[in-house]
Structures are given as C-alpha cells and as structure tokens.
mmCIF file of C-alpha atoms and ligand atoms in Angstrom:
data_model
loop_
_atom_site.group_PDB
_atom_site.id
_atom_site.type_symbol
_atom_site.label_atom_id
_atom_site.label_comp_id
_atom_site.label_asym_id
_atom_site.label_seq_id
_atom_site.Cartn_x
_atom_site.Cartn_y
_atom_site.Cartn_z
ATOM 1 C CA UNK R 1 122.831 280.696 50.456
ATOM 2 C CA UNK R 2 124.494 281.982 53.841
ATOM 3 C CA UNK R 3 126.212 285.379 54.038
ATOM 4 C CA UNK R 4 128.477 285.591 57.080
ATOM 5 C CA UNK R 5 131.579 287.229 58.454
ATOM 6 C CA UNK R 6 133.143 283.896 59.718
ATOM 7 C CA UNK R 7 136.384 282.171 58.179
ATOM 8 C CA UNK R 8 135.753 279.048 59.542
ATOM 9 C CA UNK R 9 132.916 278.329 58.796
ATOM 10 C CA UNK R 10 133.598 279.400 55.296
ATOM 11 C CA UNK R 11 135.938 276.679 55.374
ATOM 12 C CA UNK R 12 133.408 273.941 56.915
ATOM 13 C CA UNK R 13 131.501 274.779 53.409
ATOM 14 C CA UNK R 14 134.883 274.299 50.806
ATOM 15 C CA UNK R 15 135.933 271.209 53.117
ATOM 16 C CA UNK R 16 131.823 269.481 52.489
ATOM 17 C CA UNK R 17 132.845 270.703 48.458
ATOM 18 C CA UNK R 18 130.201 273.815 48.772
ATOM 19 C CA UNK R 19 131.117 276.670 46.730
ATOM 20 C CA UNK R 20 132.220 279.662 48.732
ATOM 21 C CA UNK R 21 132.614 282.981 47.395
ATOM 22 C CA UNK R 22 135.052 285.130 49.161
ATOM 23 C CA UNK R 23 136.717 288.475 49.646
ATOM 24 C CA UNK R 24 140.174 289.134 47.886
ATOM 25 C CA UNK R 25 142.341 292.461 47.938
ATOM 26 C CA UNK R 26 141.441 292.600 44.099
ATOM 27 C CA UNK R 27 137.907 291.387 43.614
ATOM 28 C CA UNK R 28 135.275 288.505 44.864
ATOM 29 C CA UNK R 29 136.418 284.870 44.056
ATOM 30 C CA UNK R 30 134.095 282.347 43.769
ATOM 31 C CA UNK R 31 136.266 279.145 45.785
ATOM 32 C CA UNK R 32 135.976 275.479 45.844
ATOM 33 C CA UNK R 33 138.607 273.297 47.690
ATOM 34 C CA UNK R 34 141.146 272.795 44.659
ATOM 35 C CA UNK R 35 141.288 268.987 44.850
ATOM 36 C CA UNK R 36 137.744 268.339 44.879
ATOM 37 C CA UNK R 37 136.865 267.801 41.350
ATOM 38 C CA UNK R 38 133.054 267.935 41.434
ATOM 39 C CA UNK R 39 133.444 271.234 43.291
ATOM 40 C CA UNK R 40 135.655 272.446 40.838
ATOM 41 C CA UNK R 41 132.920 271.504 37.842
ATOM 42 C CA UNK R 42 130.080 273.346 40.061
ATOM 43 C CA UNK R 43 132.060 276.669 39.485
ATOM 44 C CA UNK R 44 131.801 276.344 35.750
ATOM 45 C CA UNK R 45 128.880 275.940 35.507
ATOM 46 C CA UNK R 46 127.906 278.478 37.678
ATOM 47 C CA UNK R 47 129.480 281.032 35.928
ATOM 48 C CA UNK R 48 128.902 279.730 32.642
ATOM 49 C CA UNK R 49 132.804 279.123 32.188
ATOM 50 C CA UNK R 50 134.202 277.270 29.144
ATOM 51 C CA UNK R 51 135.621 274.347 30.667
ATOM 52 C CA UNK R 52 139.162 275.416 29.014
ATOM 53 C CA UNK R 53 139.801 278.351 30.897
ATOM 54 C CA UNK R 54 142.248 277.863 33.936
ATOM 55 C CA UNK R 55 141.276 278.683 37.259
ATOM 56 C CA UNK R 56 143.970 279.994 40.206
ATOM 57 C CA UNK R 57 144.555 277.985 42.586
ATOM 58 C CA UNK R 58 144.368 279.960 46.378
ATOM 59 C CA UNK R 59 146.842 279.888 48.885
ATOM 60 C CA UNK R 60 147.226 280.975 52.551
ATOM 61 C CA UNK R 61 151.176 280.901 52.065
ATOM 62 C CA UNK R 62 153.623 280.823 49.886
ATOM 63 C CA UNK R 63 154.045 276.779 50.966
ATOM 64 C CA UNK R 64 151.713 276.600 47.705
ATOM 65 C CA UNK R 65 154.414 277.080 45.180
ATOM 66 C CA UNK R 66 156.360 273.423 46.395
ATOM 67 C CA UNK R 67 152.525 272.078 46.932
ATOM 68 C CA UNK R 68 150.874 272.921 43.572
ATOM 69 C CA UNK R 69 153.803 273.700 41.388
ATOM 70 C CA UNK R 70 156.762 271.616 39.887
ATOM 71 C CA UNK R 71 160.478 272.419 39.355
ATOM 72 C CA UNK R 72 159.374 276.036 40.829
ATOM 73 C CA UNK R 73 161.595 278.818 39.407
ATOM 74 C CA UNK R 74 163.940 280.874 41.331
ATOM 75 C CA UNK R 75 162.162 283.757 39.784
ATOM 76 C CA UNK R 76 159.007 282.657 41.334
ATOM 77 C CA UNK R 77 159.910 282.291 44.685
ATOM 78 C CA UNK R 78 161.925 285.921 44.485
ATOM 79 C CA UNK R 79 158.332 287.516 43.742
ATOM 80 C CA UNK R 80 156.322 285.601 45.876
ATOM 81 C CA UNK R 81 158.693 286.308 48.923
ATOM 82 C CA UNK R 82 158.598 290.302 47.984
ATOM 83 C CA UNK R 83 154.761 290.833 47.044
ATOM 84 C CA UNK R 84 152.486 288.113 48.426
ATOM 85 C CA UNK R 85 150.445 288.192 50.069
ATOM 86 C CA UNK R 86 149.143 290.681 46.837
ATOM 87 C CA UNK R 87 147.733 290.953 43.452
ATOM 88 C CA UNK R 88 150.310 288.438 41.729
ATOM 89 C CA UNK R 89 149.288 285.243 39.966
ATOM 90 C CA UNK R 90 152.531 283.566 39.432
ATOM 91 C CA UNK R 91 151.916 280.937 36.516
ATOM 92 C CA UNK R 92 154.386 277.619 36.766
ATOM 93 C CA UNK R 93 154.157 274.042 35.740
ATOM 94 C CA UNK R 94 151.461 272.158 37.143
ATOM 95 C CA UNK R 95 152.568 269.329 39.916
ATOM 96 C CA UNK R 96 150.025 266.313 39.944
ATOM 97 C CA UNK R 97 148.580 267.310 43.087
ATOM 98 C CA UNK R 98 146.219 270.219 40.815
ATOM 99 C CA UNK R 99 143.380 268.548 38.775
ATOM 100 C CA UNK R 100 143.137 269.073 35.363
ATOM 101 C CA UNK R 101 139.493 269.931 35.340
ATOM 102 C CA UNK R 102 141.402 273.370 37.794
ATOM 103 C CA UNK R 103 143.977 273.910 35.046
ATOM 104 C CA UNK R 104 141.431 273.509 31.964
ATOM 105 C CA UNK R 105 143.565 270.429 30.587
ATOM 106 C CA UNK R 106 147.395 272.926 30.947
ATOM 107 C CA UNK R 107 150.456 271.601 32.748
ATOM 108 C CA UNK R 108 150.680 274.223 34.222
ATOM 109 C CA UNK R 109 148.857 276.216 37.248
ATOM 110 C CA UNK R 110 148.440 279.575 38.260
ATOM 111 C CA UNK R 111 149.319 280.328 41.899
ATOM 112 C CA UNK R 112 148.264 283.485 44.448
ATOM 113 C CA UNK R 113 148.066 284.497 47.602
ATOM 114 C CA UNK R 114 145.527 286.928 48.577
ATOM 115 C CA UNK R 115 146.299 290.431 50.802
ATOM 116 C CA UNK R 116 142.888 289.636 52.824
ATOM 117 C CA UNK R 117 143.048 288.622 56.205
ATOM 118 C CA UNK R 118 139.673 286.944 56.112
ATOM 119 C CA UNK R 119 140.538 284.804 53.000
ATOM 120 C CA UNK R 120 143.479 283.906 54.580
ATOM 121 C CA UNK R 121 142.052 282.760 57.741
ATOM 122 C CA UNK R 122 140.034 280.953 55.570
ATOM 123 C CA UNK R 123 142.401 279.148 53.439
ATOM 124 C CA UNK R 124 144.219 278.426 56.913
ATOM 125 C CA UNK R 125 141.263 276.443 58.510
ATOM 126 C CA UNK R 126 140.233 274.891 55.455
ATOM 127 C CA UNK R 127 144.543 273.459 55.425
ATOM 128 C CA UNK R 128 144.573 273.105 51.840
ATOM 129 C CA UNK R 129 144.530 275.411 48.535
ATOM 130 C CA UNK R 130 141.024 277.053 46.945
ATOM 131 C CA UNK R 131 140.615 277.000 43.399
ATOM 132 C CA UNK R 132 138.653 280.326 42.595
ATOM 133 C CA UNK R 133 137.722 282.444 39.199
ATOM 134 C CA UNK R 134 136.236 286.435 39.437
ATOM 135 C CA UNK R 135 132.479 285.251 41.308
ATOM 136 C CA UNK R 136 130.595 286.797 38.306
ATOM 137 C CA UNK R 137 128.825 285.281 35.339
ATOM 138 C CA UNK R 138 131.505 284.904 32.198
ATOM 139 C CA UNK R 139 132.000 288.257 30.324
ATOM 140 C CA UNK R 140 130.639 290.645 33.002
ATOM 141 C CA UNK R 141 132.097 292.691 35.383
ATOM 142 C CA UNK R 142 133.943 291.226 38.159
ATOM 143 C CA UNK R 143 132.056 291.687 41.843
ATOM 144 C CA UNK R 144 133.930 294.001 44.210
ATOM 145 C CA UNK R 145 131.315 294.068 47.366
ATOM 146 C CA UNK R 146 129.519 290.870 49.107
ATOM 147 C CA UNK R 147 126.325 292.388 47.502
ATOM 148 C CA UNK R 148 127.355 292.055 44.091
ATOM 149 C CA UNK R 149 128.006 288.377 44.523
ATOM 150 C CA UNK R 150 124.560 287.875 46.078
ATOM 151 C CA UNK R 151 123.087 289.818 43.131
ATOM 152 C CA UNK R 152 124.974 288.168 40.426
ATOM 153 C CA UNK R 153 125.192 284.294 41.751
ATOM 154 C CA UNK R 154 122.536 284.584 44.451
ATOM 155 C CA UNK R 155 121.247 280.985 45.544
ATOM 156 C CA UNK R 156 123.966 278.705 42.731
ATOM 157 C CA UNK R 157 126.297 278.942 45.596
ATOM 158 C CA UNK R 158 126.580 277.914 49.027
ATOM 159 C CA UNK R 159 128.022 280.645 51.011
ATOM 160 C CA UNK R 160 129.486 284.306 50.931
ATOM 161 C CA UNK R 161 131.981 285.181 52.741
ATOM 162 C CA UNK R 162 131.287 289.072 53.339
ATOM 163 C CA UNK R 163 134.716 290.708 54.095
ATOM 164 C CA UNK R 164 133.599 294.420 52.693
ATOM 165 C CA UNK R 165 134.639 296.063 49.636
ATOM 166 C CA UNK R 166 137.920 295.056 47.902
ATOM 167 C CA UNK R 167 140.681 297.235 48.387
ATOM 168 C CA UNK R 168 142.375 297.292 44.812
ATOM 169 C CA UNK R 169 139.401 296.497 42.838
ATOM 170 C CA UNK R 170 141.100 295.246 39.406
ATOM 171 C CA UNK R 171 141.900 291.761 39.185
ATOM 172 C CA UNK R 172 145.918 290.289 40.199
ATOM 173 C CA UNK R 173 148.397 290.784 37.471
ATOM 174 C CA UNK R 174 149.511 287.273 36.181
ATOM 175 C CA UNK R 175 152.757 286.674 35.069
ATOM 176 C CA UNK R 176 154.051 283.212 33.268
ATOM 177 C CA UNK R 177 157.504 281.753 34.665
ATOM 178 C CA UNK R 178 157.217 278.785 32.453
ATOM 179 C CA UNK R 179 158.803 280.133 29.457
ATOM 180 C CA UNK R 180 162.129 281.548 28.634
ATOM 181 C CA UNK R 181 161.443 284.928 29.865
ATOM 182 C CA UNK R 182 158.697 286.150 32.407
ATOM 183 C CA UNK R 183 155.378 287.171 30.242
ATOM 184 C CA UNK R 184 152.407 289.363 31.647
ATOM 185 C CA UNK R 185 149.645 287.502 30.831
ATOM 186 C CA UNK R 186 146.940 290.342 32.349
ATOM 187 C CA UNK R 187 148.215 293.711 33.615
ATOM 188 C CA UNK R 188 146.684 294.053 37.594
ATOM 189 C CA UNK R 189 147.329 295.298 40.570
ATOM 190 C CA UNK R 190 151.064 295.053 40.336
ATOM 191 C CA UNK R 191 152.609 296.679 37.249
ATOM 192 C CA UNK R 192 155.218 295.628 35.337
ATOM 193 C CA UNK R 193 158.054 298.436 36.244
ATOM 194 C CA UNK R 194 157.617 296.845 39.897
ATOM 195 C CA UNK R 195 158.420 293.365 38.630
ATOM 196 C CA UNK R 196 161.111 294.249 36.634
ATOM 197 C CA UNK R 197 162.765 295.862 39.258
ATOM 198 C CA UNK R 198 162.694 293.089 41.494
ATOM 199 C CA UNK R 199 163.957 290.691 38.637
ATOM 200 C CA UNK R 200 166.251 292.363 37.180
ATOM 201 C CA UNK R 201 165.133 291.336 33.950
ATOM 202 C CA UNK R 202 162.540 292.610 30.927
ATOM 203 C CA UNK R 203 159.413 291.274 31.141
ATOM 204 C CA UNK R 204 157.198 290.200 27.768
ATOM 205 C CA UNK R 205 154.271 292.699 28.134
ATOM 206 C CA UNK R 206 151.906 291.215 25.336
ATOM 207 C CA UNK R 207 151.119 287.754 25.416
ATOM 208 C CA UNK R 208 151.266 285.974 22.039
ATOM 209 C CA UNK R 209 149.915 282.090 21.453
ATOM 210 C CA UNK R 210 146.374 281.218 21.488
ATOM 211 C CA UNK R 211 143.995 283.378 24.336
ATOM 212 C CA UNK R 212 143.674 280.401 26.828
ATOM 213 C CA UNK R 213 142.623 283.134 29.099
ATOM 214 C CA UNK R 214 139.138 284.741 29.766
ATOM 215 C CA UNK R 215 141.161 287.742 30.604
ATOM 216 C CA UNK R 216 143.015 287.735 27.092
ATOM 217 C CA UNK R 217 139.345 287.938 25.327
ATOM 218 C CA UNK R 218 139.222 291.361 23.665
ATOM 219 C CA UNK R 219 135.064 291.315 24.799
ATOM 220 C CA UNK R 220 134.937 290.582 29.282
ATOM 221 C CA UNK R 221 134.740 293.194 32.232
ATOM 222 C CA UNK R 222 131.285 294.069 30.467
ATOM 223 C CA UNK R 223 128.358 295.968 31.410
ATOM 224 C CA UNK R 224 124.841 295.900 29.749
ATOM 225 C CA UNK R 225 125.945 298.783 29.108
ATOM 226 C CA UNK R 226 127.601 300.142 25.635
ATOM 227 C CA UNK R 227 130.709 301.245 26.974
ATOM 228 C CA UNK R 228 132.730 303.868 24.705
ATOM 229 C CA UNK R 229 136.250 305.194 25.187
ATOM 230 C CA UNK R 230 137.020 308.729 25.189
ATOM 231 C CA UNK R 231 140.288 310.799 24.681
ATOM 232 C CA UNK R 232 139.339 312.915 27.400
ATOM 233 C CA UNK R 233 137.140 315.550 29.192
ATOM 234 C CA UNK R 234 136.266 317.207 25.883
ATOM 235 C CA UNK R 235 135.993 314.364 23.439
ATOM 236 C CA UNK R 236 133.768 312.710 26.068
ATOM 237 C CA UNK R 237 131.483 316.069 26.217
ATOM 238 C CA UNK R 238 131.711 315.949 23.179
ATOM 239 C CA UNK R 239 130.342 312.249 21.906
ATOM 240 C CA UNK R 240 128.066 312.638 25.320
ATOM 241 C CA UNK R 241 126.092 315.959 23.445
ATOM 242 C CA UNK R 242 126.284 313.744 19.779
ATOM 243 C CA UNK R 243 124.374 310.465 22.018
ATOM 244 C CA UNK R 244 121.843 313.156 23.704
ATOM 245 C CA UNK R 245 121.263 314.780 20.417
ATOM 246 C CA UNK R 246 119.953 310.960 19.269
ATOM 247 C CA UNK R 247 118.021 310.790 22.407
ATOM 248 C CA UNK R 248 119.758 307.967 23.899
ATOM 249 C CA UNK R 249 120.544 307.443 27.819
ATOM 250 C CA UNK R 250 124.400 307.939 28.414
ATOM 251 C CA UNK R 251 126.935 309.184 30.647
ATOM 252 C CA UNK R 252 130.357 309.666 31.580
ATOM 253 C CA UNK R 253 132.969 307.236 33.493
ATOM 254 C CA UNK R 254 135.994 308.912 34.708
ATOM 255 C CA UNK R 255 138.152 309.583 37.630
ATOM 256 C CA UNK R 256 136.814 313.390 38.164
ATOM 257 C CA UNK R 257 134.220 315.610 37.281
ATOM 258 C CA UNK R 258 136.816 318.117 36.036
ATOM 259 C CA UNK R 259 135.988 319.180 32.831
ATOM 260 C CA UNK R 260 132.541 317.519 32.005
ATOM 261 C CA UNK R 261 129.215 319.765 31.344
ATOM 262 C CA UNK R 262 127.603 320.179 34.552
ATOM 263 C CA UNK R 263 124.459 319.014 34.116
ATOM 264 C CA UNK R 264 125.876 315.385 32.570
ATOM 265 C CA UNK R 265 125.346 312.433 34.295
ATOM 266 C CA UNK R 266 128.528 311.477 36.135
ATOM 267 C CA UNK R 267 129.948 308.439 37.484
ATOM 268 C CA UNK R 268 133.527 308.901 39.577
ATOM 269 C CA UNK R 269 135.126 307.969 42.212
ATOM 270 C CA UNK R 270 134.896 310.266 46.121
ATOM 271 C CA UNK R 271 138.696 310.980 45.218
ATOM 272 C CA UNK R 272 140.141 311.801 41.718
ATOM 273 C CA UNK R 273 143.144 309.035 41.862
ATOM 274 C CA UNK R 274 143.677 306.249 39.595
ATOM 275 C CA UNK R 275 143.890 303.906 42.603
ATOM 276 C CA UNK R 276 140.454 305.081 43.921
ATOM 277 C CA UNK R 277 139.125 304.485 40.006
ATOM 278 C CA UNK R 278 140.306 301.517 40.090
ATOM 279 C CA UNK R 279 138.716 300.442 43.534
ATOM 280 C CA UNK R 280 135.416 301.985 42.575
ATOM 281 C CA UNK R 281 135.465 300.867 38.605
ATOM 282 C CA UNK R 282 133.294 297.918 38.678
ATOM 283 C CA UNK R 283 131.051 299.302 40.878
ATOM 284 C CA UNK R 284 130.405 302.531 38.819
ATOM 285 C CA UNK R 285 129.456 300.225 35.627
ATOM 286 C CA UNK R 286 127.356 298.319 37.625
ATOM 287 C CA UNK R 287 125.999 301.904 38.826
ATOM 288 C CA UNK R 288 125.600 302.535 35.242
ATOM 289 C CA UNK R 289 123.410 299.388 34.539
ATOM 290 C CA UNK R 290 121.323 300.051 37.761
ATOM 291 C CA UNK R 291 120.716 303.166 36.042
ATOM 292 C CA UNK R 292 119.689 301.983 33.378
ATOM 293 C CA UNK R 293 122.101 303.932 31.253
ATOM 294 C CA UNK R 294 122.335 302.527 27.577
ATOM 295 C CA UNK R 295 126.104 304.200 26.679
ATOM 296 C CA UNK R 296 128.646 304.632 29.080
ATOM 297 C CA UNK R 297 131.880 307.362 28.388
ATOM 298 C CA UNK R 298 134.739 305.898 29.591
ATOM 299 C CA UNK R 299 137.689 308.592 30.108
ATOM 300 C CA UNK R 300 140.752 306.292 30.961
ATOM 301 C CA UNK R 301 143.228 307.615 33.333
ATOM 302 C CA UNK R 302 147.118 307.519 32.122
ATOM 303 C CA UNK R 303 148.590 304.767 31.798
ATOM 304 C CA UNK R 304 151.754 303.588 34.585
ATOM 305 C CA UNK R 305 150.700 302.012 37.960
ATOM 306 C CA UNK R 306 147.166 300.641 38.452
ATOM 307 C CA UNK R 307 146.481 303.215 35.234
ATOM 308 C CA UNK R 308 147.232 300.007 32.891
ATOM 309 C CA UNK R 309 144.943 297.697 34.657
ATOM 310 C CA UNK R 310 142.155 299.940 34.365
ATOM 311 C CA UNK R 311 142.572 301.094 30.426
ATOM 312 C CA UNK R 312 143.068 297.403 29.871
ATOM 313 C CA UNK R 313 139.497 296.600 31.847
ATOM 314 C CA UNK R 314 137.737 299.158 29.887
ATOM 315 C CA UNK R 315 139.176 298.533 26.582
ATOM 316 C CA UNK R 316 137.825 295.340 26.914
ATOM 317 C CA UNK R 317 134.497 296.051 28.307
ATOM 318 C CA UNK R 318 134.138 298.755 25.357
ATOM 319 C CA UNK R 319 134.974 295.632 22.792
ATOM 320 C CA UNK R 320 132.251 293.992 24.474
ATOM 321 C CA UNK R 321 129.914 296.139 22.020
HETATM 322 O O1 LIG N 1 142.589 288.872 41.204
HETATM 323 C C1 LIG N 1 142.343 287.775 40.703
HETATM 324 O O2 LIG N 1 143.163 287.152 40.017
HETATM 325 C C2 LIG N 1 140.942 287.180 40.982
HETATM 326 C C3 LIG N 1 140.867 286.828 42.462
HETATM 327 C C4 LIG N 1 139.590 286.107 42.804
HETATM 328 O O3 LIG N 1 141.995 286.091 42.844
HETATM 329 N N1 LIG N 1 140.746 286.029 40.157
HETATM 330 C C5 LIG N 1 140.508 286.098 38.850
HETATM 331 O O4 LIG N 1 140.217 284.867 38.285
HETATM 332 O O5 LIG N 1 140.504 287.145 38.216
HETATM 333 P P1 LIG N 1 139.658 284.705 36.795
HETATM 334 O O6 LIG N 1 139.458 283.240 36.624
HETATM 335 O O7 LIG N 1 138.497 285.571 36.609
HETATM 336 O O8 LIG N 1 140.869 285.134 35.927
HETATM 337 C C6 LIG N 1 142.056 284.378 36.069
HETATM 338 C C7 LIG N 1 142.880 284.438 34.850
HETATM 339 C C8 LIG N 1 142.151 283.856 33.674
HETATM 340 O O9 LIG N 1 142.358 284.737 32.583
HETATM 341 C C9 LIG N 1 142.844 282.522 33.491
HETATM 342 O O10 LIG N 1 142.762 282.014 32.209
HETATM 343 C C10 LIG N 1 144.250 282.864 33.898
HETATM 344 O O11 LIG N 1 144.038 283.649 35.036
HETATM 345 N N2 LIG N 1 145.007 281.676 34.252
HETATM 346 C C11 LIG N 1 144.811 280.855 35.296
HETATM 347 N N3 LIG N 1 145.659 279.819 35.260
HETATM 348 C C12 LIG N 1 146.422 279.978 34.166
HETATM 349 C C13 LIG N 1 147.469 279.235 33.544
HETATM 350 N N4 LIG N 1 147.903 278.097 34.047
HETATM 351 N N5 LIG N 1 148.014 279.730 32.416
HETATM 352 C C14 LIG N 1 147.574 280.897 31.878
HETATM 353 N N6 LIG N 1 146.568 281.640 32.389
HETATM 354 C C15 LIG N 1 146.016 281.188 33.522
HETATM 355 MG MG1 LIG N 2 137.208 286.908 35.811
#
C-alpha cells in the first residue's frame, strides 16, 4: 500500500480496478472506479460491508447527474448547481450505466461531488465516476486524516491518497429526490433549513421504510469505546464522578472544557465551535480508544447547523453499547 500526494496517479490505481482511498471535504472514502464490478466487490469486503448497503457514486462535476442518474429532477439539478461541489448526496433513480453490485440491488443511486481539490483532480484524470463508502471497517468511526485510513485498512487496499485532514469532518447529508417530496436520509454537512431555502419546499426530516442505509442503523460511528450522552457540563461531571467511583477509565467529549472538574480527562476541540467539533469528532473518539478509555461522556452541542450531524453521530455511536 502506497501513500502519496499525487491525483494522477491515484487515478492510474482506480483505472487498473485498485482500491484507492481518498480525501473528501467530509471524511476519507475508500474509491473504486464505479463501473468496475470486481473493484466494487473488493470494497465490501474490505470493510466488511453487507452487500445491501448502497455505495455513492463520485463525481468531478455535476455532468454525473445525466451520466449516472435517470429522468433527473429539476430539484436535483437546483441543489447540485447551488452546493456542489459540498457535503450533498443527492439520491435519484439509477440509469443502467451504475452496477447493481454499487447500488446494493436499488434503482436508484446516490450522487456527490466532493469540495476537495485533490479528489477532484482525481476523479478528472481517472474521466469517469468513483464509487466510494466512509474508508473504515463497518460500524466504526469514519477516518478523517490519511493516518487513520492506514491504521484502519492498512495493506487491503492499494493506495492512499493523503490530502490532510478533512475540513467538515461529518459525513454529506443525503437527501432522496425519488419520492414525492425531498427526504433527509442522514443529516451532514448541509442542514436542512439550507435546503429548504433553496427549494422552496419542506423537506421529510425522518426517513421511514426499511434502514437500507448503514447510516440509518441506530448502532455505527462507534468507538471501542462505551460512549454515553450527557445533558451537559454538570450531568457529565456528574455520571464522570459515579464511573470513577466504580473505578472504571472514562472521560468527557465535548466542544469546551467550560464547566468540567479540572482534573477530568478531557477530549475537545482547539476552538469551542460546533464546526470545529465536528471537524475534530472522529478523531477525539479515536483519541479516546488510543487511550484506552473504557466510557466516553459525550456532551452534544445544540442542535441547528452542523449541531444535528454531530448529535446524530453520537447518538448512534452511544447505541453502539
Ligand atoms: O460524506 C460522505 O457521504 C462520505 C464521503 C466518502 O463521500 N461517504 C459516506 O459513505 O459516508 P457511506 O457508504 O459510509 O455512507 C453512505 C450512505 C449510506 O448510508 C448508504 O446506504 C446511503 O449513503 N446511500 C447510498 N446510496 C443510496 C441510495 N441509492 N438510497 C439510499 N441511501 C443510499
Ligand atoms: Mg460510513
């Protein structure tokens, strides 16, 4: 396994049907050219994927919409003209050019085009769209840095393409077109006031129907790690003292220090915002883990703007047990 700065040659790997993981605005993908098919089975079983859960199909423009979708919305192109590139998945019938073994067996496809210039250079050599998942094992936390990838995947893949830390750091917001009205099928880094605002329209913020979705688990996002949610400050000091007073190894997650006992073990953000939690979250659990911590506190920020994305990725990692 090669890690290296370089686009194209990144693209020499998807074009032999390597697996390439790569740098997105949101968090690592783990790529193989969309139409290869064997390619496309390596990444499940590199993960440990059930072969039912869609993959998003990887653009460089938004060309992909007419070149992976059918009968493409106007809604869909509205959105992709105002936020991609960015952390949008815009979900629309399939068009035969997408394998099934991409879509897990669904007519239809998710579509996205990454805010990364070195992805995108990428996806331009390479001339045709990347099918890619989170580039971490099923269930855990997603990988945010080129070092998490090697940790997690290590030699099952071919390349990484190292493009630095990920500048959202909670996975795209995906939003299905194919129904009567727009559904949020995963809250992300684009909320749904912004959407709204740009369709006009209400958009369905739970999504009902059977969880195709690893996302849609309750239990993913996990660390080893027990991770339990807090109210706040003081119900986290609070259940921290009860877990010391059993003698077990825990500490707190949240986006300050501000009202935690001093000499508790700590895991925030350099700045107090919910956008810098949000960057930093997966690393701090993974922080957690390399400290061997066996509980983590997880103060949630308020909900509105990336706030959602990250109660929704700890409510899940705390269902993970
Ligand atoms: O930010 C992201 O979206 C990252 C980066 C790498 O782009 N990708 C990502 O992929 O989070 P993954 O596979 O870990 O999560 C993608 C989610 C899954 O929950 C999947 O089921 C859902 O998107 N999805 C993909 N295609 C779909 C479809 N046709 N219908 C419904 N859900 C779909
Ligand atoms: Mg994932």
């Amino acid at each position: 396994m090669t890690v290296t700065g370089d686009p194209a040659r990144a693209a020499a790997v998807l074009a032999s049907g390597g697996l390439v993981a790569f740098p997105t605005e949101t968090v690592y993908g783990l790529g193989a050219q969309a139409q290869n098919e064997a390619a496309v089975r390596r990444i499940f079983a590199v993960k440990g994927r059930p072969a039912g859960h869609p993959l998003i199909v990887h653009g460089a423009d938004a060309g992909i919409l007419d070149r992976y979708g059918l009968g493409v919305p106007p809604a869909a192109r509205l959105l992709a003209d105002a936020l991609w590139p960015g952390p949008l998945t815009l979900v629309v019938r399939r068009a035969p050019t997408v394998p099934l073994v991409v879509t897990g067996g669904l007519e239809t496809v998710g579509l996205r085009v990454p805010d990364q210039p070195l992805a995108l250079r990428m996806m331009e050599h390479l001339g045709a769209g990347v099918a890619a998942p989170s580039a971490n094992p099923f269930g855990r936390t997603s990988p945010t840095t080129a070092h998490h990838v090697v940790a997690d995947l290590g030699d099952a893949i071919d390349l990484v393409l190292d493009g630095g830390p990920c500048g959202v750091g909670v996975e795209s917001t995906i939003l299905d077109l194919t129904g009567p009205r727009p559904v949020m099928l995963r809250t992300g880094g684009v909320n749904a006031e912004r959407l709204e605002e740009l369709l006009g329209a209400p958009v369905v913020r739970t999504a009902t129907g059977p969880a195709r979705a690893p996302g849609m688990l309750d239990a993913h996002y996990a660390p080893t790690a027990r991770v339990l949610l807090a109210r706040d400050a003081a119900d986290a000091a609070a259940t921290l003292a009860r877990l010391h007073a059993q003698g077990v190894r825990a500490g707190v997650l949240a986006a300050s220090p501000a009202g935690l006992p001093r000499d508790a073990r700590v895991l925030c953000p350099p700045a107090p915002g919910v956008a810098d939690l949000a960057r930093e979250l997966y690393a701090l659990l993974r922080r957690a883990d390399a400290e061997n911590w066996e509980v983590v506190v997880a103060v949630p920020p308020p909900p509105g703007g990336l706030g959602d994305a990250v109660r929704d990725r700890l409510t899940r990692a705390a269902a993970g047990g």
